[in-house]
Amino acid sequence: MPPRALSPSGLFLIDKAEGPSSFAAVAEVRRRTRARTGHAGTLDPFATGLLLVLSGAATRLASCFVGLDKRYLTTVDLTALTGTGDREGEIVERVEAPSEVELEHRLEALRGKVELPIPAASAVKIGGERAYRLHRRGVVVEMPLRRSRVDSLEVISYSDGIARLDLRVSSGTYVRAIAAALGGHCATLRRTEVGPFRVEEADPDRLISAEDALARLAVGQGGRQKP
């Protein structure tokens, strides 16, 4: 197979729909452009929202776009815990939903720097194998902790044990882990921002040049680009 083309080169902002994997979304861009294509961070199939897809020669700049802070909107069901921390896992325990006061106590404990277990259905490798593959086979393993930063964690609404939350977090933060720590599971998840890029800008037909994309990173970091 001949090497993929180095053009068109730049950044596509894609609003991923619920259902397809991030890799399927990237493959669709590759099919349209016939160029080398890569992503700067995935979303679970049940999640929606912003994907940064690099095209052509711009794929060599992936390290500049990986590791950016993220913003999410999520709905957390605080009446049940699941094995995966999201709605795709089996319910392992039914619980009584917290009061609004108790919910705020739980939220406060999760703001700032936190250490939470990586979800069992994640792509992290355990003993050389992806955790989600072990989970699907019913293999129970002790998941490692991951340190992350929660810059804001605010309630949009709360009713009948269902909390709608707005989060700003560091890269690598698992929203499913936050949902589990709150005593429930993630029912919906939408990524609305990645660094300076917003989902409202998403357009599969619009290619942002590498120069413009890097300039936006520099502005977002006070004039300092990531190395």
Short mmCIF file of C-alpha atoms in Angstrom, two decimals:
data_model
loop_
_atom_site.label_atom_id
_atom_site.label_comp_id
_atom_site.label_asym_id
_atom_site.label_seq_id
_atom_site.Cartn_x
_atom_site.Cartn_y
_atom_site.Cartn_z
CA MET A 1 0.00 0.00 0.00
CA PRO A 2 1.45 3.42 -0.94
CA PRO A 3 2.11 5.87 1.89
CA ARG A 4 -0.73 8.18 2.85
CA ALA A 5 -0.65 11.67 1.38
CA LEU A 6 0.83 14.58 3.35
CA SER A 7 -1.92 16.90 2.15
CA PRO A 8 -4.38 18.28 2.91
CA SER A 9 -2.47 19.27 6.02
CA GLY A 10 -4.01 20.77 9.13
CA LEU A 11 -6.55 20.21 11.88
CA PHE A 12 -10.17 19.10 11.57
CA LEU A 13 -12.57 19.71 14.46
CA ILE A 14 -15.04 16.84 14.49
CA ASP A 15 -18.23 16.57 16.57
CA LYS A 16 -18.37 12.80 17.14
CA ALA A 17 -21.83 11.30 17.31
CA GLU A 18 -22.92 8.69 19.85
CA GLY A 19 -22.16 5.14 18.75
CA PRO A 20 -19.11 5.22 16.45
CA SER A 21 -15.67 4.86 17.98
CA SER A 22 -13.14 7.66 17.74
CA PHE A 23 -11.13 5.46 15.39
CA ALA A 24 -14.15 5.18 13.08
CA ALA A 25 -14.46 8.98 13.07
CA VAL A 26 -10.76 9.32 12.19
CA ALA A 27 -11.13 6.67 9.48
CA GLU A 28 -13.98 8.65 7.93
CA VAL A 29 -11.76 11.73 7.67
CA ARG A 30 -9.01 9.57 6.15
CA ARG A 31 -11.46 8.14 3.62
CA ARG A 32 -12.51 11.61 2.52
CA THR A 33 -9.05 13.15 2.34
CA ARG A 34 -6.92 10.08 1.49
CA ALA A 35 -4.28 11.67 3.66
CA ARG A 36 -2.32 10.48 6.67
CA THR A 37 -4.62 11.00 9.65
CA GLY A 38 -4.38 10.84 13.45
CA HIS A 39 -6.20 11.99 16.55
CA ALA A 40 -5.20 13.89 19.68
CA GLY A 41 -7.34 11.99 22.20
CA THR A 42 -10.25 9.57 21.95
CA LEU A 43 -13.82 9.47 23.23
CA ASP A 44 -15.76 6.39 24.32
CA PRO A 45 -18.31 5.17 21.74
CA PHE A 46 -21.25 6.25 23.96
CA ALA A 47 -19.76 9.74 24.34
CA THR A 48 -20.21 12.63 21.93
CA GLY A 49 -18.34 15.82 21.25
CA LEU A 50 -15.09 17.30 20.13
CA LEU A 51 -12.32 15.29 18.50
CA LEU A 52 -9.14 16.89 17.19
CA VAL A 53 -8.17 15.09 13.99
CA LEU A 54 -4.80 15.91 12.43
CA SER A 55 -4.38 15.48 8.69
CA GLY A 56 -1.42 15.07 6.36
CA ALA A 57 1.92 16.61 7.34
CA ALA A 58 0.28 18.09 10.46
CA THR A 59 0.18 14.62 12.05
CA ARG A 60 3.83 15.16 13.03
CA LEU A 61 2.57 17.90 15.37
CA ALA A 62 0.41 15.50 17.40
CA SER A 63 2.49 16.00 20.54
CA CYS A 64 1.49 19.69 20.55
CA PHE A 65 -2.22 18.81 20.74
CA VAL A 66 -2.12 15.81 23.07
CA GLY A 67 -2.31 16.74 26.73
CA LEU A 68 -4.58 19.79 26.45
CA ASP A 69 -7.11 20.51 29.17
CA LYS A 70 -10.69 19.39 28.49
CA ARG A 71 -14.23 20.50 29.27
CA TYR A 72 -17.17 18.11 29.54
CA LEU A 73 -20.88 18.08 30.18
CA THR A 74 -22.03 14.88 31.82
CA THR A 75 -25.15 13.37 33.34
CA VAL A 76 -24.44 11.22 36.38
CA ASP A 77 -27.00 8.72 37.66
CA LEU A 78 -26.50 8.66 41.43
CA THR A 79 -28.94 5.81 42.03
CA ALA A 80 -26.70 2.99 40.79
CA LEU A 81 -23.07 1.93 40.45
CA THR A 82 -21.91 0.00 37.37
CA GLY A 83 -18.87 -2.12 36.73
CA THR A 84 -17.48 0.34 34.20
CA GLY A 85 -18.51 3.68 35.71
CA ASP A 86 -20.80 4.33 32.74
CA ARG A 87 -24.16 3.18 31.44
CA GLU A 88 -22.63 0.43 29.29
CA GLY A 89 -21.60 -1.60 32.34
CA GLU A 90 -23.76 -3.93 34.40
CA ILE A 91 -25.31 -2.47 37.53
CA VAL A 92 -23.43 -3.81 40.53
CA GLU A 93 -25.27 -1.91 43.27
CA ARG A 94 -28.40 0.18 43.71
CA VAL A 95 -27.88 3.09 46.09
CA GLU A 96 -29.87 5.88 47.65
CA ALA A 97 -29.26 9.16 45.88
CA PRO A 98 -27.61 11.84 48.04
CA SER A 99 -29.28 15.06 49.10
CA GLU A 100 -28.18 18.28 47.42
CA VAL A 101 -26.07 19.11 50.48
CA GLU A 102 -24.40 15.70 50.47
CA LEU A 103 -23.79 15.93 46.71
CA GLU A 104 -21.97 19.23 47.19
CA HIS A 105 -19.77 17.63 49.89
CA ARG A 106 -18.86 14.86 47.46
CA LEU A 107 -18.14 17.34 44.68
CA GLU A 108 -15.90 19.46 46.90
CA ALA A 109 -13.75 16.41 47.66
CA LEU A 110 -13.16 15.93 43.92
CA ARG A 111 -12.04 19.46 43.07
CA GLY A 112 -8.35 20.26 42.70
CA LYS A 113 -5.72 17.53 42.49
CA VAL A 114 -7.23 14.07 42.85
CA GLU A 115 -6.16 10.43 42.59
CA LEU A 116 -8.82 8.05 41.28
CA PRO A 117 -8.75 4.45 40.02
CA ILE A 118 -8.59 4.11 36.26
CA PRO A 119 -11.88 2.53 35.04
CA ALA A 120 -11.75 -1.22 34.46
CA ALA A 121 -13.06 -0.78 30.91
CA SER A 122 -10.27 1.62 29.88
CA ALA A 123 -7.57 1.06 27.27
CA VAL A 124 -4.77 1.14 29.86
CA LYS A 125 -2.53 -1.93 29.67
CA ILE A 126 -2.43 -4.25 32.68
CA GLY A 127 0.29 -6.87 32.44
CA GLY A 128 0.63 -6.17 28.73
CA GLU A 129 -3.09 -6.46 27.93
CA ARG A 130 -5.76 -3.80 27.54
CA ALA A 131 -7.87 -3.47 30.69
CA TYR A 132 -11.15 -3.50 28.77
CA ARG A 133 -10.28 -6.89 27.26
CA LEU A 134 -9.63 -8.33 30.70
CA HIS A 135 -12.88 -6.81 31.92
CA ARG A 136 -14.87 -8.37 29.06
CA ARG A 137 -13.48 -11.80 30.00
CA GLY A 138 -14.50 -11.27 33.62
CA VAL A 139 -10.94 -10.99 34.90
CA VAL A 140 -10.89 -8.85 38.03
CA VAL A 141 -7.76 -6.75 38.46
CA GLU A 142 -6.80 -3.96 40.83
CA MET A 143 -6.76 -0.86 38.68
CA PRO A 144 -3.96 1.65 39.27
CA LEU A 145 -4.63 5.17 40.47
CA ARG A 146 -4.21 8.14 38.17
CA ARG A 147 -3.47 11.62 39.41
CA SER A 148 -5.36 14.38 37.61
CA ARG A 149 -6.58 17.92 38.14
CA VAL A 150 -10.19 19.05 38.35
CA ASP A 151 -10.24 22.81 37.82
CA SER A 152 -14.01 23.12 38.11
CA LEU A 153 -16.86 20.75 38.84
CA GLU A 154 -20.23 22.46 38.94
CA VAL A 155 -23.85 21.33 39.12
CA ILE A 156 -26.09 22.52 36.31
CA SER A 157 -29.14 20.70 37.67
CA TYR A 158 -30.01 17.93 40.13
CA SER A 159 -33.31 16.09 40.33
CA ASP A 160 -34.44 12.53 41.17
CA GLY A 161 -30.87 11.36 41.67
CA ILE A 162 -29.69 12.62 38.26
CA ALA A 163 -26.97 15.30 38.32
CA ARG A 164 -26.04 17.36 35.28
CA LEU A 165 -22.44 18.51 35.68
CA ASP A 166 -20.01 20.87 33.92
CA LEU A 167 -16.34 19.90 34.34
CA ARG A 168 -13.01 21.44 33.41
CA VAL A 169 -10.22 18.91 33.87
CA SER A 170 -6.65 18.11 32.95
CA SER A 171 -5.84 15.72 30.15
CA GLY A 172 -6.09 12.08 31.14
CA THR A 173 -8.95 12.60 33.58
CA TYR A 174 -11.60 9.88 33.41
CA VAL A 175 -15.06 11.39 33.86
CA ARG A 176 -16.32 7.86 34.52
CA ALA A 177 -13.98 7.67 37.52
CA ILE A 178 -15.40 10.95 38.84
CA ALA A 179 -18.94 9.61 38.41
CA ALA A 180 -18.01 6.47 40.34
CA ALA A 181 -16.36 8.50 43.10
CA LEU A 182 -19.59 10.49 43.42
CA GLY A 183 -21.44 7.23 44.01
CA GLY A 184 -23.04 6.69 40.61
CA HIS A 185 -22.29 6.19 36.94
CA CYS A 186 -21.89 8.32 33.85
CA ALA A 187 -25.13 8.19 31.84
CA THR A 188 -24.18 10.72 29.16
CA LEU A 189 -20.91 12.41 28.29
CA ARG A 190 -20.15 15.24 25.87
CA ARG A 191 -16.76 16.88 25.35
CA THR A 192 -17.27 20.56 24.61
CA GLU A 193 -13.72 21.94 24.66
CA VAL A 194 -10.15 20.75 24.05
CA GLY A 195 -7.66 23.45 24.92
CA PRO A 196 -8.71 26.59 22.99
CA PHE A 197 -10.95 24.63 20.57
CA ARG A 198 -14.74 24.44 21.09
CA VAL A 199 -17.26 21.94 19.77
CA GLU A 200 -19.35 24.80 18.37
CA GLU A 201 -16.57 25.29 15.81
CA ALA A 202 -16.72 21.68 14.59
CA ASP A 203 -17.07 21.35 10.83
CA PRO A 204 -15.87 18.24 8.96
CA ASP A 205 -15.32 20.33 5.81
CA ARG A 206 -13.22 23.06 7.43
CA LEU A 207 -9.48 22.51 7.70
CA ILE A 208 -7.58 24.74 10.14
CA SER A 209 -4.01 25.25 9.00
CA ALA A 210 -1.24 23.98 11.27
CA GLU A 211 0.03 27.54 11.63
CA ASP A 212 -3.35 28.86 12.78
CA ALA A 213 -3.90 25.93 15.14
CA LEU A 214 -0.48 26.36 16.75
CA ALA A 215 -1.05 30.10 17.07
CA ARG A 216 -4.25 29.43 19.00
CA LEU A 217 -2.36 27.10 21.35
CA ALA A 218 0.22 29.80 21.96
CA VAL A 219 -2.45 32.37 22.79
CA GLY A 220 -4.21 29.92 25.08
CA GLN A 221 -0.98 29.29 26.99
CA GLY A 222 -0.06 32.91 27.48
CA GLY A 223 2.22 33.02 24.46
CA ARG A 224 4.06 29.79 25.26
CA GLN A 225 3.65 26.86 22.92
CA LYS A 226 4.01 23.35 24.16
CA PRO A 227 7.40 21.89 23.25
#
